[in-house]
Amino acid sequence: MACEVCGCPEVRWLRVSTVARKFGSSRKQVRRLIKRGEIDGVRFGGEWRVDHRSLDLYVSRDSVRFSVPEQLPAW
C-alpha cells in the first residue's frame, strides 16, 4: 500500500535511493536535505534512511516546489 501524501511504500524508514527515485532526484540531494535538517534521517548499518513522517511533512509544506513526477500536468 502506498502513502497518500508522497506515494512511497507505507513503512517507517525509507531508503535514500527509494526517496530519490520516487521524486526524480539523486541520492546526494536527499542526503543534503537530511544534512540541512529539512527531513529527518538516521544511519542504519552505514546506510541513510529517511523518516517517512518527516518526508510527508516536507512534501506537504513544500508542495508548490516539490511534486511527485507522476502528478505533474501533461503538457
C-alpha positions in Angstrom: 0.0 0.0 0.0 1.3 3.5 -0.9 1.3 6.6 1.3 -1.4 9.1 0.3 0.9 12.1 0.7 4.0 11.1 -1.2 3.2 7.7 -2.8 6.1 5.9 -1.1 5.6 2.5 0.5 4.0 2.6 3.9 7.0 1.9 6.1 8.6 3.9 8.8 12.1 4.2 7.4 12.7 4.7 3.6 16.0 4.1 1.8 17.5 7.2 0.4 17.5 5.5 -3.1 13.7 4.9 -2.8 13.0 8.6 -2.0 15.4 9.8 -4.7 13.8 7.5 -7.4 10.2 8.4 -6.3 10.9 12.1 -6.7 13.2 12.1 -9.6 16.1 13.3 -7.6 19.5 12.0 -6.7 20.6 10.2 -3.5 23.1 13.0 -2.9 20.3 15.6 -3.0 18.2 13.5 -0.5 21.3 13.3 1.8 21.7 17.1 1.5 18.1 17.5 2.7 18.9 15.3 5.7 22.1 17.3 6.5 20.3 20.6 6.3 17.6 19.3 8.7 14.8 19.6 6.1 13.9 15.9 6.5 14.9 13.5 9.3 17.2 10.7 8.7 19.3 8.1 10.5 22.1 5.8 9.6 21.3 2.1 9.9 24.4 -0.1 9.3 26.2 2.5 7.2 23.2 3.4 5.1 21.0 6.5 5.5 17.3 6.0 5.9 14.6 8.8 5.8 11.8 9.0 8.3 8.6 8.7 6.3 6.6 11.0 8.6 9.3 13.7 8.1 9.2 13.2 4.4 5.4 13.6 4.4 5.7 16.9 6.3 8.3 18.1 3.9 6.2 17.3 0.9 3.1 18.9 2.4 4.9 22.0 3.5 6.8 22.5 0.2 4.1 21.2 -2.2 4.5 24.1 -4.6 8.1 23.4 -5.4 8.2 19.7 -4.6 5.9 17.4 -6.5 5.9 13.8 -7.5 6.8 13.5 -11.2 3.7 11.4 -11.9 1.5 14.2 -10.6 2.9 16.9 -12.9 0.4 18.1 -15.6 0.8 16.6 -19.1 1.6 19.4 -21.5 
